[in-house]
mmCIF file with all atom_site columns, C-alpha atoms in Angstrom:
data_model
loop_
_atom_site.group_PDB
_atom_site.id
_atom_site.type_symbol
_atom_site.label_atom_id
_atom_site.label_alt_id
_atom_site.label_comp_id
_atom_site.label_asym_id
_atom_site.label_entity_id
_atom_site.label_seq_id
_atom_site.pdbx_PDB_ins_code
_atom_site.Cartn_x
_atom_site.Cartn_y
_atom_site.Cartn_z
_atom_site.occupancy
_atom_site.B_iso_or_equiv
_atom_site.pdbx_formal_charge
_atom_site.auth_seq_id
_atom_site.auth_comp_id
_atom_site.auth_asym_id
_atom_site.auth_atom_id
_atom_site.pdbx_PDB_model_num
ATOM 1   C CA . UNK A 1 1   ? 52.744 -186.095 47.604 1.00 0.00 ? 217 UNK A CA 1
ATOM 2   C CA . UNK A 1 2   ? 53.479 -187.286 51.121 1.00 0.00 ? 218 UNK A CA 1
ATOM 3   C CA . UNK A 1 3   ? 52.097 -185.175 53.945 1.00 0.00 ? 219 UNK A CA 1
ATOM 4   C CA . UNK A 1 4   ? 52.683 -185.863 57.628 1.00 0.00 ? 220 UNK A CA 1
ATOM 5   C CA . UNK A 1 5   ? 50.451 -184.569 60.416 1.00 0.00 ? 221 UNK A CA 1
ATOM 6   C CA . UNK A 1 6   ? 50.969 -184.845 64.143 1.00 0.00 ? 222 UNK A CA 1
ATOM 7   C CA . UNK A 1 7   ? 48.224 -184.473 66.690 1.00 0.00 ? 223 UNK A CA 1
ATOM 8   C CA . UNK A 1 8   ? 48.072 -182.949 69.218 1.00 0.00 ? 224 UNK A CA 1
ATOM 9   C CA . UNK A 1 9   ? 50.381 -180.018 68.509 1.00 0.00 ? 225 UNK A CA 1
ATOM 10  C CA . UNK A 1 10  ? 50.987 -179.557 72.222 1.00 0.00 ? 226 UNK A CA 1
ATOM 11  C CA . UNK A 1 11  ? 50.305 -181.622 75.309 1.00 0.00 ? 227 UNK A CA 1
ATOM 12  C CA . UNK A 1 12  ? 50.741 -180.945 78.996 1.00 0.00 ? 228 UNK A CA 1
ATOM 13  C CA . UNK A 1 13  ? 50.351 -183.807 81.475 1.00 0.00 ? 229 UNK A CA 1
ATOM 14  C CA . UNK A 1 14  ? 51.171 -184.531 85.114 1.00 0.00 ? 230 UNK A CA 1
ATOM 15  C CA . UNK A 1 15  ? 54.080 -186.820 85.855 1.00 0.00 ? 231 UNK A CA 1
ATOM 16  C CA . UNK A 1 16  ? 53.271 -190.525 85.809 1.00 0.00 ? 232 UNK A CA 1
ATOM 17  C CA . UNK A 1 17  ? 50.606 -190.449 83.109 1.00 0.00 ? 233 UNK A CA 1
ATOM 18  C CA . UNK A 1 18  ? 50.661 -192.787 80.142 1.00 0.00 ? 234 UNK A CA 1
ATOM 19  C CA . UNK A 1 19  ? 50.238 -190.900 76.908 1.00 0.00 ? 235 UNK A CA 1
ATOM 20  C CA . UNK A 1 20  ? 49.833 -191.386 73.176 1.00 0.00 ? 236 UNK A CA 1
ATOM 21  C CA . UNK A 1 21  ? 51.199 -189.218 70.403 1.00 0.00 ? 237 UNK A CA 1
ATOM 22  C CA . UNK A 1 22  ? 49.800 -189.567 66.901 1.00 0.00 ? 238 UNK A CA 1
ATOM 23  C CA . UNK A 1 23  ? 51.384 -189.349 63.474 1.00 0.00 ? 239 UNK A CA 1
ATOM 24  C CA . UNK A 1 24  ? 49.373 -189.576 60.233 1.00 0.00 ? 240 UNK A CA 1
ATOM 25  C CA . UNK A 1 25  ? 50.724 -189.811 56.698 1.00 0.00 ? 241 UNK A CA 1
ATOM 26  C CA . UNK A 1 26  ? 48.884 -189.619 53.392 1.00 0.00 ? 242 UNK A CA 1
ATOM 27  C CA . UNK A 1 27  ? 50.904 -192.060 51.251 1.00 0.00 ? 243 UNK A CA 1
ATOM 28  C CA . UNK A 1 28  ? 50.870 -195.513 52.822 1.00 0.00 ? 244 UNK A CA 1
ATOM 29  C CA . UNK A 1 29  ? 53.635 -196.853 50.535 1.00 0.00 ? 245 UNK A CA 1
ATOM 30  C CA . UNK A 1 30  ? 56.321 -196.048 53.064 1.00 0.00 ? 246 UNK A CA 1
ATOM 31  C CA . UNK A 1 31  ? 59.613 -197.856 53.547 1.00 0.00 ? 247 UNK A CA 1
ATOM 32  C CA . UNK A 1 32  ? 59.864 -197.092 57.250 1.00 0.00 ? 248 UNK A CA 1
ATOM 33  C CA . UNK A 1 33  ? 58.889 -194.532 59.874 1.00 0.00 ? 249 UNK A CA 1
ATOM 34  C CA . UNK A 1 34  ? 61.139 -192.974 62.465 1.00 0.00 ? 250 UNK A CA 1
ATOM 35  C CA . UNK A 1 35  ? 60.309 -191.210 65.735 1.00 0.00 ? 251 UNK A CA 1
ATOM 36  C CA . UNK A 1 36  ? 62.589 -188.542 67.192 1.00 0.00 ? 252 UNK A CA 1
ATOM 37  C CA . UNK A 1 37  ? 62.662 -186.154 70.100 1.00 0.00 ? 253 UNK A CA 1
ATOM 38  C CA . UNK A 1 38  ? 64.069 -182.655 69.905 1.00 0.00 ? 254 UNK A CA 1
ATOM 39  C CA . UNK A 1 39  ? 65.029 -180.641 72.954 1.00 0.00 ? 255 UNK A CA 1
ATOM 40  C CA . UNK A 1 40  ? 64.964 -176.824 72.643 1.00 0.00 ? 256 UNK A CA 1
ATOM 41  C CA . UNK A 1 41  ? 67.945 -175.533 70.700 1.00 0.00 ? 257 UNK A CA 1
ATOM 42  C CA . UNK A 1 42  ? 69.291 -179.026 70.158 1.00 0.00 ? 258 UNK A CA 1
ATOM 43  C CA . UNK A 1 43  ? 69.469 -181.636 67.436 1.00 0.00 ? 259 UNK A CA 1
ATOM 44  C CA . UNK A 1 44  ? 67.198 -184.632 67.074 1.00 0.00 ? 260 UNK A CA 1
ATOM 45  C CA . UNK A 1 45  ? 67.574 -187.844 69.015 1.00 0.00 ? 261 UNK A CA 1
ATOM 46  C CA . UNK A 1 46  ? 66.409 -191.035 67.350 1.00 0.00 ? 262 UNK A CA 1
ATOM 47  C CA . UNK A 1 47  ? 63.873 -192.926 69.459 1.00 0.00 ? 263 UNK A CA 1
ATOM 48  C CA . UNK A 1 48  ? 62.502 -195.733 67.328 1.00 0.00 ? 264 UNK A CA 1
ATOM 49  C CA . UNK A 1 49  ? 62.593 -196.885 63.710 1.00 0.00 ? 265 UNK A CA 1
ATOM 50  C CA . UNK A 1 50  ? 59.784 -199.097 62.423 1.00 0.00 ? 266 UNK A CA 1
ATOM 51  C CA . UNK A 1 51  ? 60.213 -200.890 59.128 1.00 0.00 ? 267 UNK A CA 1
ATOM 52  C CA . UNK A 1 52  ? 57.187 -201.158 56.855 1.00 0.00 ? 268 UNK A CA 1
ATOM 53  C CA . UNK A 1 53  ? 56.940 -204.892 57.570 1.00 0.00 ? 269 UNK A CA 1
ATOM 54  C CA . UNK A 1 54  ? 56.749 -204.351 61.331 1.00 0.00 ? 270 UNK A CA 1
ATOM 55  C CA . UNK A 1 55  ? 53.704 -203.565 63.440 1.00 0.00 ? 271 UNK A CA 1
ATOM 56  C CA . UNK A 1 56  ? 55.494 -202.168 66.464 1.00 0.00 ? 272 UNK A CA 1
ATOM 57  C CA . UNK A 1 57  ? 58.807 -201.449 68.137 1.00 0.00 ? 273 UNK A CA 1
ATOM 58  C CA . UNK A 1 58  ? 59.647 -201.035 71.797 1.00 0.00 ? 274 UNK A CA 1
ATOM 59  C CA . UNK A 1 59  ? 62.451 -199.329 73.646 1.00 0.00 ? 275 UNK A CA 1
ATOM 60  C CA . UNK A 1 60  ? 62.180 -198.992 77.404 1.00 0.00 ? 276 UNK A CA 1
ATOM 61  C CA . UNK A 1 61  ? 59.072 -196.973 78.250 1.00 0.00 ? 277 UNK A CA 1
ATOM 62  C CA . UNK A 1 62  ? 58.442 -196.200 74.582 1.00 0.00 ? 278 UNK A CA 1
ATOM 63  C CA . UNK A 1 63  ? 56.344 -198.241 72.191 1.00 0.00 ? 279 UNK A CA 1
ATOM 64  C CA . UNK A 1 64  ? 55.651 -197.243 68.608 1.00 0.00 ? 280 UNK A CA 1
ATOM 65  C CA . UNK A 1 65  ? 53.037 -198.908 66.431 1.00 0.00 ? 281 UNK A CA 1
ATOM 66  C CA . UNK A 1 66  ? 52.529 -198.693 62.703 1.00 0.00 ? 282 UNK A CA 1
ATOM 67  C CA . UNK A 1 67  ? 49.351 -199.223 60.693 1.00 0.00 ? 283 UNK A CA 1
ATOM 68  C CA . UNK A 1 68  ? 50.325 -198.645 57.079 1.00 0.00 ? 284 UNK A CA 1
ATOM 69  C CA . UNK A 1 69  ? 46.886 -199.292 55.642 1.00 0.00 ? 285 UNK A CA 1
ATOM 70  C CA . UNK A 1 70  ? 45.357 -196.477 57.658 1.00 0.00 ? 286 UNK A CA 1
ATOM 71  C CA . UNK A 1 71  ? 48.419 -194.231 57.381 1.00 0.00 ? 287 UNK A CA 1
ATOM 72  C CA . UNK A 1 72  ? 48.985 -193.962 61.114 1.00 0.00 ? 288 UNK A CA 1
ATOM 73  C CA . UNK A 1 73  ? 51.639 -194.438 63.745 1.00 0.00 ? 289 UNK A CA 1
ATOM 74  C CA . UNK A 1 74  ? 51.351 -193.908 67.470 1.00 0.00 ? 290 UNK A CA 1
ATOM 75  C CA . UNK A 1 75  ? 54.063 -193.365 70.040 1.00 0.00 ? 291 UNK A CA 1
ATOM 76  C CA . UNK A 1 76  ? 53.097 -194.584 73.485 1.00 0.00 ? 292 UNK A CA 1
ATOM 77  C CA . UNK A 1 77  ? 55.038 -193.246 76.463 1.00 0.00 ? 293 UNK A CA 1
ATOM 78  C CA . UNK A 1 78  ? 54.487 -195.090 79.723 1.00 0.00 ? 294 UNK A CA 1
ATOM 79  C CA . UNK A 1 79  ? 54.813 -193.500 83.147 1.00 0.00 ? 295 UNK A CA 1
ATOM 80  C CA . UNK A 1 80  ? 55.845 -190.099 81.812 1.00 0.00 ? 296 UNK A CA 1
ATOM 81  C CA . UNK A 1 81  ? 58.600 -188.139 83.577 1.00 0.00 ? 297 UNK A CA 1
ATOM 82  C CA . UNK A 1 82  ? 59.603 -184.443 83.489 1.00 0.00 ? 298 UNK A CA 1
ATOM 83  C CA . UNK A 1 83  ? 62.699 -185.495 81.511 1.00 0.00 ? 299 UNK A CA 1
ATOM 84  C CA . UNK A 1 84  ? 60.375 -186.615 78.710 1.00 0.00 ? 300 UNK A CA 1
ATOM 85  C CA . UNK A 1 85  ? 59.477 -182.967 78.049 1.00 0.00 ? 301 UNK A CA 1
ATOM 86  C CA . UNK A 1 86  ? 60.512 -182.221 74.464 1.00 0.00 ? 302 UNK A CA 1
ATOM 87  C CA . UNK A 1 87  ? 59.102 -181.977 70.966 1.00 0.00 ? 303 UNK A CA 1
ATOM 88  C CA . UNK A 1 88  ? 58.391 -185.347 69.384 1.00 0.00 ? 304 UNK A CA 1
ATOM 89  C CA . UNK A 1 89  ? 58.670 -185.707 65.629 1.00 0.00 ? 305 UNK A CA 1
ATOM 90  C CA . UNK A 1 90  ? 57.842 -188.474 63.209 1.00 0.00 ? 306 UNK A CA 1
ATOM 91  C CA . UNK A 1 91  ? 59.329 -188.794 59.729 1.00 0.00 ? 307 UNK A CA 1
ATOM 92  C CA . UNK A 1 92  ? 58.633 -190.947 56.680 1.00 0.00 ? 308 UNK A CA 1
ATOM 93  C CA . UNK A 1 93  ? 60.339 -191.114 53.284 1.00 0.00 ? 309 UNK A CA 1
ATOM 94  C CA . UNK A 1 94  ? 58.358 -190.120 50.232 1.00 0.00 ? 310 UNK A CA 1
ATOM 95  C CA . UNK A 1 95  ? 57.565 -193.235 48.213 1.00 0.00 ? 311 UNK A CA 1
ATOM 96  C CA . UNK A 1 96  ? 60.298 -194.068 45.718 1.00 0.00 ? 312 UNK A CA 1
ATOM 97  C CA . UNK A 1 97  ? 62.677 -191.389 46.989 1.00 0.00 ? 313 UNK A CA 1
ATOM 98  C CA . UNK A 1 98  ? 65.124 -190.717 49.785 1.00 0.00 ? 314 UNK A CA 1
ATOM 99  C CA . UNK A 1 99  ? 63.329 -187.518 50.756 1.00 0.00 ? 315 UNK A CA 1
ATOM 100 C CA . UNK A 1 100 ? 62.137 -187.704 54.360 1.00 0.00 ? 316 UNK A CA 1
ATOM 101 C CA . UNK A 1 101 ? 59.064 -185.704 55.315 1.00 0.00 ? 317 UNK A CA 1
ATOM 102 C CA . UNK A 1 102 ? 58.801 -184.599 58.932 1.00 0.00 ? 318 UNK A CA 1
ATOM 103 C CA . UNK A 1 103 ? 55.658 -183.823 60.859 1.00 0.00 ? 319 UNK A CA 1
ATOM 104 C CA . UNK A 1 104 ? 55.435 -180.497 62.669 1.00 0.00 ? 320 UNK A CA 1
ATOM 105 C CA . UNK A 1 105 ? 55.745 -182.246 65.991 1.00 0.00 ? 321 UNK A CA 1
ATOM 106 C CA . UNK A 1 106 ? 54.001 -182.568 69.333 1.00 0.00 ? 322 UNK A CA 1
ATOM 107 C CA . UNK A 1 107 ? 55.372 -180.346 72.110 1.00 0.00 ? 323 UNK A CA 1
ATOM 108 C CA . UNK A 1 108 ? 55.142 -182.356 75.290 1.00 0.00 ? 324 UNK A CA 1
ATOM 109 C CA . UNK A 1 109 ? 55.430 -180.931 78.765 1.00 0.00 ? 325 UNK A CA 1
ATOM 110 C CA . UNK A 1 110 ? 55.404 -183.298 81.733 1.00 0.00 ? 326 UNK A CA 1
ATOM 111 C CA . UNK A 1 111 ? 54.743 -181.503 84.987 1.00 0.00 ? 327 UNK A CA 1
ATOM 112 C CA . UNK A 1 112 ? 56.436 -182.624 88.210 1.00 0.00 ? 328 UNK A CA 1
ATOM 113 C CA . UNK B 2 1   ? 81.855 -194.078 68.873 1.00 0.00 ? 358 UNK B CA 1
ATOM 114 C CA . UNK B 2 2   ? 81.523 -190.337 68.465 1.00 0.00 ? 359 UNK B CA 1
ATOM 115 C CA . UNK B 2 3   ? 78.202 -189.068 67.234 1.00 0.00 ? 360 UNK B CA 1
ATOM 116 C CA . UNK B 2 4   ? 77.564 -186.868 64.230 1.00 0.00 ? 361 UNK B CA 1
ATOM 117 C CA . UNK B 2 5   ? 79.663 -183.725 64.425 1.00 0.00 ? 362 UNK B CA 1
ATOM 118 C CA . UNK B 2 6   ? 78.745 -180.395 62.919 1.00 0.00 ? 363 UNK B CA 1
ATOM 119 C CA . UNK B 2 7   ? 80.771 -177.229 62.874 1.00 0.00 ? 364 UNK B CA 1
ATOM 120 C CA . UNK B 2 8   ? 80.595 -174.468 63.418 1.00 0.00 ? 365 UNK B CA 1
ATOM 121 C CA . UNK B 2 9   ? 77.727 -174.577 65.899 1.00 0.00 ? 366 UNK B CA 1
ATOM 122 C CA . UNK B 2 10  ? 76.956 -170.915 65.323 1.00 0.00 ? 367 UNK B CA 1
ATOM 123 C CA . UNK B 2 11  ? 77.815 -168.899 62.249 1.00 0.00 ? 368 UNK B CA 1
ATOM 124 C CA . UNK B 2 12  ? 77.174 -165.231 61.573 1.00 0.00 ? 369 UNK B CA 1
ATOM 125 C CA . UNK B 2 13  ? 77.475 -163.918 58.050 1.00 0.00 ? 370 UNK B CA 1
ATOM 126 C CA . UNK B 2 14  ? 76.711 -160.603 56.441 1.00 0.00 ? 371 UNK B CA 1
ATOM 127 C CA . UNK B 2 15  ? 74.452 -160.509 53.403 1.00 0.00 ? 372 UNK B CA 1
ATOM 128 C CA . UNK B 2 16  ? 76.387 -161.472 50.302 1.00 0.00 ? 373 UNK B CA 1
ATOM 129 C CA . UNK B 2 17  ? 79.018 -163.564 52.081 1.00 0.00 ? 374 UNK B CA 1
ATOM 130 C CA . UNK B 2 18  ? 79.472 -167.315 51.774 1.00 0.00 ? 375 UNK B CA 1
ATOM 131 C CA . UNK B 2 19  ? 78.598 -169.831 54.460 1.00 0.00 ? 376 UNK B CA 1
ATOM 132 C CA . UNK B 2 20  ? 80.248 -173.251 54.710 1.00 0.00 ? 377 UNK B CA 1
ATOM 133 C CA . UNK B 2 21  ? 78.724 -175.793 57.033 1.00 0.00 ? 378 UNK B CA 1
ATOM 134 C CA . UNK B 2 22  ? 80.522 -179.031 57.839 1.00 0.00 ? 379 UNK B CA 1
ATOM 135 C CA . UNK B 2 23  ? 79.188 -182.399 58.866 1.00 0.00 ? 380 UNK B CA 1
ATOM 136 C CA . UNK B 2 24  ? 81.253 -185.396 59.950 1.00 0.00 ? 381 UNK B CA 1
ATOM 137 C CA . UNK B 2 25  ? 79.107 -188.532 59.985 1.00 0.00 ? 382 UNK B CA 1
ATOM 138 C CA . UNK B 2 26  ? 79.313 -191.271 62.541 1.00 0.00 ? 383 UNK B CA 1
ATOM 139 C CA . UNK B 2 27  ? 82.119 -193.728 62.003 1.00 0.00 ? 384 UNK B CA 1
ATOM 140 C CA . UNK B 2 28  ? 81.152 -196.283 59.402 1.00 0.00 ? 385 UNK B CA 1
ATOM 141 C CA . UNK B 2 29  ? 78.301 -194.199 57.991 1.00 0.00 ? 386 UNK B CA 1
ATOM 142 C CA . UNK B 2 30  ? 78.534 -193.311 54.323 1.00 0.00 ? 387 UNK B CA 1
ATOM 143 C CA . UNK B 2 31  ? 75.077 -191.737 53.925 1.00 0.00 ? 388 UNK B CA 1
ATOM 144 C CA . UNK B 2 32  ? 74.403 -188.101 54.816 1.00 0.00 ? 389 UNK B CA 1
ATOM 145 C CA . UNK B 2 33  ? 71.231 -186.017 54.819 1.00 0.00 ? 390 UNK B CA 1
ATOM 146 C CA . UNK B 2 34  ? 70.981 -182.247 55.211 1.00 0.00 ? 391 UNK B CA 1
ATOM 147 C CA . UNK B 2 35  ? 67.884 -180.531 56.611 1.00 0.00 ? 392 UNK B CA 1
ATOM 148 C CA . UNK B 2 36  ? 66.919 -176.932 57.287 1.00 0.00 ? 393 UNK B CA 1
ATOM 149 C CA . UNK B 2 37  ? 64.730 -175.754 60.146 1.00 0.00 ? 394 UNK B CA 1
ATOM 150 C CA . UNK B 2 38  ? 63.417 -172.226 59.833 1.00 0.00 ? 395 UNK B CA 1
ATOM 151 C CA . UNK B 2 39  ? 62.302 -170.419 63.008 1.00 0.00 ? 396 UNK B CA 1
ATOM 152 C CA . UNK B 2 40  ? 58.986 -171.829 64.224 1.00 0.00 ? 397 UNK B CA 1
ATOM 153 C CA . UNK B 2 41  ? 58.827 -174.268 61.292 1.00 0.00 ? 398 UNK B CA 1
ATOM 154 C CA . UNK B 2 42  ? 59.445 -177.959 60.844 1.00 0.00 ? 399 UNK B CA 1
ATOM 155 C CA . UNK B 2 43  ? 62.451 -179.714 59.372 1.00 0.00 ? 400 UNK B CA 1
ATOM 156 C CA . UNK B 2 44  ? 62.697 -179.617 55.594 1.00 0.00 ? 401 UNK B CA 1
ATOM 157 C CA . UNK B 2 45  ? 64.748 -182.096 53.600 1.00 0.00 ? 402 UNK B CA 1
ATOM 158 C CA . UNK B 2 46  ? 67.434 -180.502 51.459 1.00 0.00 ? 403 UNK B CA 1
ATOM 159 C CA . UNK B 2 47  ? 69.750 -183.145 50.046 1.00 0.00 ? 404 UNK B CA 1
ATOM 160 C CA . UNK B 2 48  ? 70.857 -186.768 50.423 1.00 0.00 ? 405 UNK B CA 1
ATOM 161 C CA . UNK B 2 49  ? 74.405 -187.792 49.593 1.00 0.00 ? 406 UNK B CA 1
ATOM 162 C CA . UNK B 2 50  ? 76.506 -190.896 49.573 1.00 0.00 ? 407 UNK B CA 1
ATOM 163 C CA . UNK B 2 51  ? 80.275 -190.775 49.407 1.00 0.00 ? 408 UNK B CA 1
ATOM 164 C CA . UNK B 2 52  ? 81.221 -188.745 46.306 1.00 0.00 ? 409 UNK B CA 1
ATOM 165 C CA . UNK B 2 53  ? 77.645 -188.755 44.982 1.00 0.00 ? 410 UNK B CA 1
ATOM 166 C CA . UNK B 2 54  ? 74.582 -186.548 45.271 1.00 0.00 ? 411 UNK B CA 1
ATOM 167 C CA . UNK B 2 55  ? 71.648 -188.947 45.266 1.00 0.00 ? 412 UNK B CA 1
ATOM 168 C CA . UNK B 2 56  ? 68.647 -186.681 45.848 1.00 0.00 ? 413 UNK B CA 1
ATOM 169 C CA . UNK B 2 57  ? 68.824 -182.896 45.882 1.00 0.00 ? 414 UNK B CA 1
ATOM 170 C CA . UNK B 2 58  ? 65.143 -182.272 45.305 1.00 0.00 ? 415 UNK B CA 1
ATOM 171 C CA . UNK B 2 59  ? 64.892 -180.109 48.442 1.00 0.00 ? 416 UNK B CA 1
ATOM 172 C CA . UNK B 2 60  ? 67.767 -177.797 47.612 1.00 0.00 ? 417 UNK B CA 1
ATOM 173 C CA . UNK B 2 61  ? 67.106 -174.300 46.301 1.00 0.00 ? 418 UNK B CA 1
ATOM 174 C CA . UNK B 2 62  ? 68.213 -174.172 42.678 1.00 0.00 ? 419 UNK B CA 1
ATOM 175 C CA . UNK B 2 63  ? 70.592 -171.270 43.159 1.00 0.00 ? 420 UNK B CA 1
ATOM 176 C CA . UNK B 2 64  ? 73.300 -170.428 45.675 1.00 0.00 ? 421 UNK B CA 1
ATOM 177 C CA . UNK B 2 65  ? 73.157 -173.776 47.518 1.00 0.00 ? 422 UNK B CA 1
ATOM 178 C CA . UNK B 2 66  ? 75.430 -176.742 46.901 1.00 0.00 ? 423 UNK B CA 1
ATOM 179 C CA . UNK B 2 67  ? 76.500 -179.827 48.811 1.00 0.00 ? 424 UNK B CA 1
ATOM 180 C CA . UNK B 2 68  ? 79.280 -182.356 48.576 1.00 0.00 ? 425 UNK B CA 1
ATOM 181 C CA . UNK B 2 69  ? 80.487 -185.447 50.394 1.00 0.00 ? 426 UNK B CA 1
ATOM 182 C CA . UNK B 2 70  ? 84.025 -186.188 49.258 1.00 0.00 ? 427 UNK B CA 1
ATOM 183 C CA . UNK B 2 71  ? 85.811 -189.496 49.556 1.00 0.00 ? 428 UNK B CA 1
ATOM 184 C CA . UNK B 2 72  ? 87.839 -188.078 52.427 1.00 0.00 ? 429 UNK B CA 1
ATOM 185 C CA . UNK B 2 73  ? 86.660 -185.503 54.913 1.00 0.00 ? 430 UNK B CA 1
ATOM 186 C CA . UNK B 2 74  ? 83.317 -184.111 56.027 1.00 0.00 ? 431 UNK B CA 1
ATOM 187 C CA . UNK B 2 75  ? 80.245 -183.336 54.011 1.00 0.00 ? 432 UNK B CA 1
ATOM 188 C CA . UNK B 2 76  ? 79.957 -179.634 53.182 1.00 0.00 ? 433 UNK B CA 1
ATOM 189 C CA . UNK B 2 77  ? 76.831 -177.552 52.649 1.00 0.00 ? 434 UNK B CA 1
ATOM 190 C CA . UNK B 2 78  ? 77.763 -174.332 50.928 1.00 0.00 ? 435 UNK B CA 1
ATOM 191 C CA . UNK B 2 79  ? 75.565 -171.267 50.657 1.00 0.00 ? 436 UNK B CA 1
ATOM 192 C CA . UNK B 2 80  ? 76.804 -168.507 48.416 1.00 0.00 ? 437 UNK B CA 1
ATOM 193 C CA . UNK B 2 81  ? 75.738 -164.854 48.648 1.00 0.00 ? 438 UNK B CA 1
ATOM 194 C CA . UNK B 2 82  ? 73.655 -165.423 51.759 1.00 0.00 ? 439 UNK B CA 1
ATOM 195 C CA . UNK B 2 83  ? 70.435 -163.479 52.309 1.00 0.00 ? 440 UNK B CA 1
ATOM 196 C CA . UNK B 2 84  ? 68.483 -162.866 55.519 1.00 0.00 ? 441 UNK B CA 1
ATOM 197 C CA . UNK B 2 85  ? 66.023 -165.612 54.590 1.00 0.00 ? 442 UNK B CA 1
ATOM 198 C CA . UNK B 2 86  ? 68.839 -168.167 54.863 1.00 0.00 ? 443 UNK B CA 1
ATOM 199 C CA . UNK B 2 87  ? 68.942 -167.634 58.636 1.00 0.00 ? 444 UNK B CA 1
ATOM 200 C CA . UNK B 2 88  ? 67.986 -171.000 60.085 1.00 0.00 ? 445 UNK B CA 1
ATOM 201 C CA . UNK B 2 89  ? 69.277 -174.076 61.856 1.00 0.00 ? 446 UNK B CA 1
ATOM 202 C CA . UNK B 2 90  ? 70.914 -176.535 59.489 1.00 0.00 ? 447 UNK B CA 1
ATOM 203 C CA . UNK B 2 91  ? 71.081 -180.139 60.595 1.00 0.00 ? 448 UNK B CA 1
ATOM 204 C CA . UNK B 2 92  ? 72.832 -183.083 59.102 1.00 0.00 ? 449 UNK B CA 1
ATOM 205 C CA . UNK B 2 93  ? 72.096 -186.709 59.793 1.00 0.00 ? 450 UNK B CA 1
ATOM 206 C CA . UNK B 2 94  ? 74.074 -189.797 58.937 1.00 0.00 ? 451 UNK B CA 1
ATOM 207 C CA . UNK B 2 95  ? 72.976 -193.346 58.357 1.00 0.00 ? 452 UNK B CA 1
ATOM 208 C CA . UNK B 2 96  ? 74.760 -196.675 57.856 1.00 0.00 ? 453 UNK B CA 1
ATOM 209 C CA . UNK B 2 97  ? 72.580 -197.482 54.846 1.00 0.00 ? 454 UNK B CA 1
ATOM 210 C CA . UNK B 2 98  ? 70.133 -195.841 52.457 1.00 0.00 ? 455 UNK B CA 1
ATOM 211 C CA . UNK B 2 99  ? 66.761 -195.301 54.152 1.00 0.00 ? 456 UNK B CA 1
ATOM 212 C CA . UNK B 2 100 ? 68.311 -196.544 57.396 1.00 0.00 ? 457 UNK B CA 1
ATOM 213 C CA . UNK B 2 101 ? 68.029 -195.086 60.877 1.00 0.00 ? 458 UNK B CA 1
ATOM 214 C CA . UNK B 2 102 ? 69.194 -191.491 60.909 1.00 0.00 ? 459 UNK B CA 1
ATOM 215 C CA . UNK B 2 103 ? 71.428 -190.019 63.602 1.00 0.00 ? 460 UNK B CA 1
ATOM 216 C CA . UNK B 2 104 ? 71.442 -186.253 63.840 1.00 0.00 ? 461 UNK B CA 1
ATOM 217 C CA . UNK B 2 105 ? 74.156 -183.770 64.630 1.00 0.00 ? 462 UNK B CA 1
ATOM 218 C CA . UNK B 2 106 ? 73.626 -180.790 66.960 1.00 0.00 ? 463 UNK B CA 1
ATOM 219 C CA . UNK B 2 107 ? 73.087 -178.408 64.070 1.00 0.00 ? 464 UNK B CA 1
ATOM 220 C CA . UNK B 2 108 ? 74.624 -175.177 62.821 1.00 0.00 ? 465 UNK B CA 1
ATOM 221 C CA . UNK B 2 109 ? 72.679 -172.026 63.551 1.00 0.00 ? 466 UNK B CA 1
ATOM 222 C CA . UNK B 2 110 ? 73.244 -169.550 60.748 1.00 0.00 ? 467 UNK B CA 1
ATOM 223 C CA . UNK B 2 111 ? 72.430 -165.907 61.280 1.00 0.00 ? 468 UNK B CA 1
ATOM 224 C CA . UNK B 2 112 ? 72.604 -163.520 58.354 1.00 0.00 ? 469 UNK B CA 1
ATOM 225 C CA . UNK B 2 113 ? 72.884 -159.863 59.300 1.00 0.00 ? 470 UNK B CA 1
#
């Protein structure tokens, strides 16, 4: 059974800091992994999708890495800004199914 | 290219009534996922559909809940005889391919009184 854990649950940093969010999953036979952000009361915005054959993906100030063998992904945010404040979620499909399992998220607050 | 549309955005139903939630995927997307987010909880997978087919409904409660994605028109999540525990945000996501990148709608917030 796939389980997804995100650490830390909450994070508060001053503007300009580089930071790392962690996502761990128990079943390494994943097809891909997707990172999202969710603003309060809103839907999810896709940030990055990493296929199982990839080691990392980059988009602007965001870089996501994937280490399947250790069941881990990290989302690196460079030069954080107050607009980055949101909850960040990772999701992976359960092996052999289309059922995506979401982590409980990291609530990020970037202080001006 | 319009994003994923969901309506209504807010829905209030009394216990025992039916709730119908609609999801129009992005243009060109024929894969739809439905998720439920209970207050202070994470997103839970409910069902995955392709046009005219339910592919994986392993996250759907066995009773009162059903979903469809007809050849024409939006995907519908239907909840019959709603109870207070059904109060939640329901999100749909669409994708251009199975296990592809998912794009989420703004959600429907259901309140059962």
